[in-house]
PDB file of C-alpha atoms in Angstrom:
ATOM      1  CA  MET A1414      18.133  36.375 -60.249  1.00  0.00           C
ATOM      2  CA  ASN A1415      17.574  32.675 -59.624  1.00  0.00           C
ATOM      3  CA  LYS A1416      16.903  32.162 -55.914  1.00  0.00           C
ATOM      4  CA  ALA A1417      19.370  29.256 -55.944  1.00  0.00           C
ATOM      5  CA  ASP A1418      22.021  31.826 -56.933  1.00  0.00           C
ATOM      6  CA  GLU A1419      21.230  34.311 -54.152  1.00  0.00           C
ATOM      7  CA  PRO A1420      23.874  34.836 -51.465  1.00  0.00           C
ATOM      8  CA  ARG A1421      22.663  32.528 -48.706  1.00  0.00           C
ATOM      9  CA  ASP A1422      24.103  30.140 -46.195  1.00  0.00           C
ATOM     10  CA  TRP A1423      23.529  27.083 -48.395  1.00  0.00           C
ATOM     11  CA  VAL A1424      23.637  23.630 -46.804  1.00  0.00           C
ATOM     12  CA  ASP A1425      25.427  21.525 -49.392  1.00  0.00           C
ATOM     13  CA  ASP A1426      25.941  18.370 -47.361  1.00  0.00           C
ATOM     14  CA  LEU A1427      22.514  17.623 -45.895  1.00  0.00           C
ATOM     15  CA  THR A1428      22.029  13.874 -46.104  1.00  0.00           C
ATOM     16  CA  LYS A1429      18.646  12.182 -46.185  1.00  0.00           C
ATOM     17  CA  ASP A1430      19.375  10.636 -42.777  1.00  0.00           C
ATOM     18  CA  LEU A1431      20.165  14.012 -41.212  1.00  0.00           C
ATOM     19  CA  PHE A1432      17.076  15.484 -42.882  1.00  0.00           C
ATOM     20  CA  LEU A1433      14.962  12.752 -41.247  1.00  0.00           C
ATOM     21  CA  ASP A1434      16.608  13.411 -37.875  1.00  0.00           C
ATOM     22  CA  LEU A1435      15.820  17.127 -38.172  1.00  0.00           C
ATOM     23  CA  LEU A1436      12.199  16.368 -39.077  1.00  0.00           C
ATOM     24  CA  ASP A1437      11.908  13.994 -36.122  1.00  0.00           C
ATOM     25  CA  GLU A1438      13.245  16.752 -33.838  1.00  0.00           C
ATOM     26  CA  ASN A1439      10.679  19.244 -35.218  1.00  0.00           C
ATOM     27  CA  GLN A1440      13.367  21.566 -36.582  1.00  0.00           C
ATOM     28  CA  VAL A1441      12.342  24.299 -39.000  1.00  0.00           C
ATOM     29  CA  LEU A1442      13.835  23.594 -42.434  1.00  0.00           C
ATOM     30  CA  TYR A1443      14.230  25.959 -45.388  1.00  0.00           C
ATOM     31  CA  PHE A1444      14.805  25.049 -49.006  1.00  0.00           C
ATOM     32  CA  THR A1445      14.394  26.309 -52.534  1.00  0.00           C
ATOM     33  CA  TYR A1446      12.766  24.264 -55.273  1.00  0.00           C
ATOM     34  CA  LYS A1447      12.253  25.673 -58.776  1.00  0.00           C
ATOM     35  CA  ASN A1448      12.853  29.254 -57.615  1.00  0.00           C
ATOM     36  CA  HIS A1449      10.283  28.995 -54.813  1.00  0.00           C
ATOM     37  CA  ASP A1450      11.285  29.161 -51.168  1.00  0.00           C
ATOM     38  CA  TYR A1451       9.784  26.745 -48.659  1.00  0.00           C
ATOM     39  CA  LEU A1452       9.614  26.545 -44.897  1.00  0.00           C
ATOM     40  CA  LEU A1453       8.770  23.227 -43.220  1.00  0.00           C
ATOM     41  CA  GLU A1454       7.681  23.066 -39.605  1.00  0.00           C
ATOM     42  CA  MET A1455       5.738  20.387 -37.738  1.00  0.00           C
ATOM     43  CA  TYR A1456       2.864  21.530 -35.554  1.00  0.00           C
ATOM     44  CA  THR A1457       0.351  19.510 -33.576  1.00  0.00           C
ATOM     45  CA  ASP A1458      -2.055  19.945 -36.530  1.00  0.00           C
ATOM     46  CA  GLY A1459       0.498  18.645 -39.025  1.00  0.00           C
ATOM     47  CA  MET A1460       3.315  19.837 -41.268  1.00  0.00           C
ATOM     48  CA  LEU A1461       3.245  23.501 -42.214  1.00  0.00           C
ATOM     49  CA  ILE A1462       4.539  24.109 -45.749  1.00  0.00           C
ATOM     50  CA  ALA A1463       4.868  27.856 -46.279  1.00  0.00           C
ATOM     51  CA  ASP A1464       6.712  30.562 -48.179  1.00  0.00           C
ATOM     52  CA  PRO A1465       9.019  31.876 -45.404  1.00  0.00           C
ATOM     53  CA  ASP A1466       9.266  35.585 -46.279  1.00  0.00           C
ATOM     54  CA  PRO A1467       5.531  36.400 -46.334  1.00  0.00           C
ATOM     55  CA  TYR A1468       5.006  33.948 -43.478  1.00  0.00           C
ATOM     56  CA  TYR A1469       7.404  35.857 -41.213  1.00  0.00           C
ATOM     57  CA  GLU A1470       6.159  39.234 -42.484  1.00  0.00           C
ATOM     58  CA  ALA A1471       2.639  38.156 -41.429  1.00  0.00           C
ATOM     59  CA  GLY A1472       3.882  37.381 -37.917  1.00  0.00           C
ATOM     60  CA  GLY A1473       4.959  33.754 -38.245  1.00  0.00           C
ATOM     61  CA  TRP A1474       1.689  32.194 -37.159  1.00  0.00           C
ATOM     62  CA  PRO A1475       0.726  28.900 -38.812  1.00  0.00           C
ATOM     63  CA  ASN A1476      -2.883  30.001 -39.341  1.00  0.00           C
ATOM     64  CA  HIS A1477      -1.922  32.526 -42.054  1.00  0.00           C
ATOM     65  CA  LYS A1478      -3.418  30.636 -44.991  1.00  0.00           C
ATOM     66  CA  GLU A1479      -2.135  33.156 -47.570  1.00  0.00           C
ATOM     67  CA  CYS A1480       1.460  32.108 -46.815  1.00  0.00           C
ATOM     68  CA  GLN A1481       0.841  28.369 -47.100  1.00  0.00           C
ATOM     69  CA  TYR A1482       1.519  26.161 -50.079  1.00  0.00           C
ATOM     70  CA  PRO A1483      -1.112  23.637 -51.190  1.00  0.00           C
ATOM     71  CA  LEU A1484      -1.115  20.465 -49.075  1.00  0.00           C
ATOM     72  CA  SER A1485       0.082  22.358 -45.996  1.00  0.00           C
ATOM     73  CA  PHE A1486      -1.111  20.542 -42.852  1.00  0.00           C
ATOM     74  CA  LYS A1487      -2.261  17.497 -44.871  1.00  0.00           C
ATOM     75  CA  ALA A1488       0.531  15.371 -43.334  1.00  0.00           C
ATOM     76  CA  LYS A1489      -0.002  14.791 -39.615  1.00  0.00           C
ATOM     77  CA  THR A1490       3.194  12.772 -39.031  1.00  0.00           C
ATOM     78  CA  VAL A1491       6.708  12.661 -40.471  1.00  0.00           C
ATOM     79  CA  ALA A1492       5.863   9.366 -42.193  1.00  0.00           C
ATOM     80  CA  GLU A1493       2.829  10.957 -43.874  1.00  0.00           C
ATOM     81  CA  PHE A1494       4.924  13.969 -44.868  1.00  0.00           C
ATOM     82  CA  LEU A1495       7.512  11.761 -46.553  1.00  0.00           C
ATOM     83  CA  ARG A1496       4.718  10.348 -48.742  1.00  0.00           C
ATOM     84  CA  LEU A1497       3.188  13.783 -49.466  1.00  0.00           C
ATOM     85  CA  PRO A1498       3.468  14.677 -53.188  1.00  0.00           C
ATOM     86  CA  PHE A1499       3.712  18.466 -52.786  1.00  0.00           C
ATOM     87  CA  LEU A1500       6.610  19.225 -55.182  1.00  0.00           C
ATOM     88  CA  ASP A1501       5.192  18.940 -58.695  1.00  0.00           C
ATOM     89  CA  GLY A1502       3.282  15.841 -57.604  1.00  0.00           C
ATOM     90  CA  LYS A1503       6.369  14.193 -56.111  1.00  0.00           C
ATOM     91  CA  THR A1504       7.727  13.708 -52.596  1.00  0.00           C
ATOM     92  CA  MET A1505      10.755  15.381 -51.023  1.00  0.00           C
ATOM     93  CA  PHE A1506      12.952  12.350 -51.668  1.00  0.00           C
ATOM     94  CA  GLU A1507      11.785  12.026 -55.275  1.00  0.00           C
ATOM     95  CA  GLN A1508      12.846  15.666 -55.830  1.00  0.00           C
ATOM     96  CA  TRP A1509      15.897  15.517 -53.537  1.00  0.00           C
ATOM     97  CA  ASP A1510      18.434  16.350 -56.270  1.00  0.00           C
ATOM     98  CA  ASN A1511      16.413  19.442 -57.261  1.00  0.00           C
ATOM     99  CA  ILE A1512      16.230  20.934 -53.766  1.00  0.00           C
ATOM    100  CA  TYR A1513      18.649  23.475 -52.271  1.00  0.00           C
ATOM    101  CA  PHE A1514      18.606  23.668 -48.469  1.00  0.00           C
ATOM    102  CA  TRP A1515      19.612  26.874 -46.699  1.00  0.00           C
ATOM    103  CA  ASN A1516      19.716  28.494 -43.277  1.00  0.00           C
ATOM    104  CA  TYR A1517      17.361  31.420 -42.828  1.00  0.00           C
TER     105      TYR A1517
END
């Protein structure tokens, strides 16, 4: 089953402005891109980019490297994160139409 087809509480109306507000408020965000689930959370060391299920199964601590996607913690600020090419070499906004946000 395609993860985008799974029964989830999908967020169909998330605007880029609201997304930026949520990032600025350090909210945890979940999305699916190309059948891979992502969790975004800002820490003092930078932006965690992780697969949420194994991340939470491992206790939800940001130092679990096995749960992290490449480029996790490379962005230290929201501005750096917005320029981070972690989705097939492109940024979040460049892939915006291919992302499905959801509530965990």
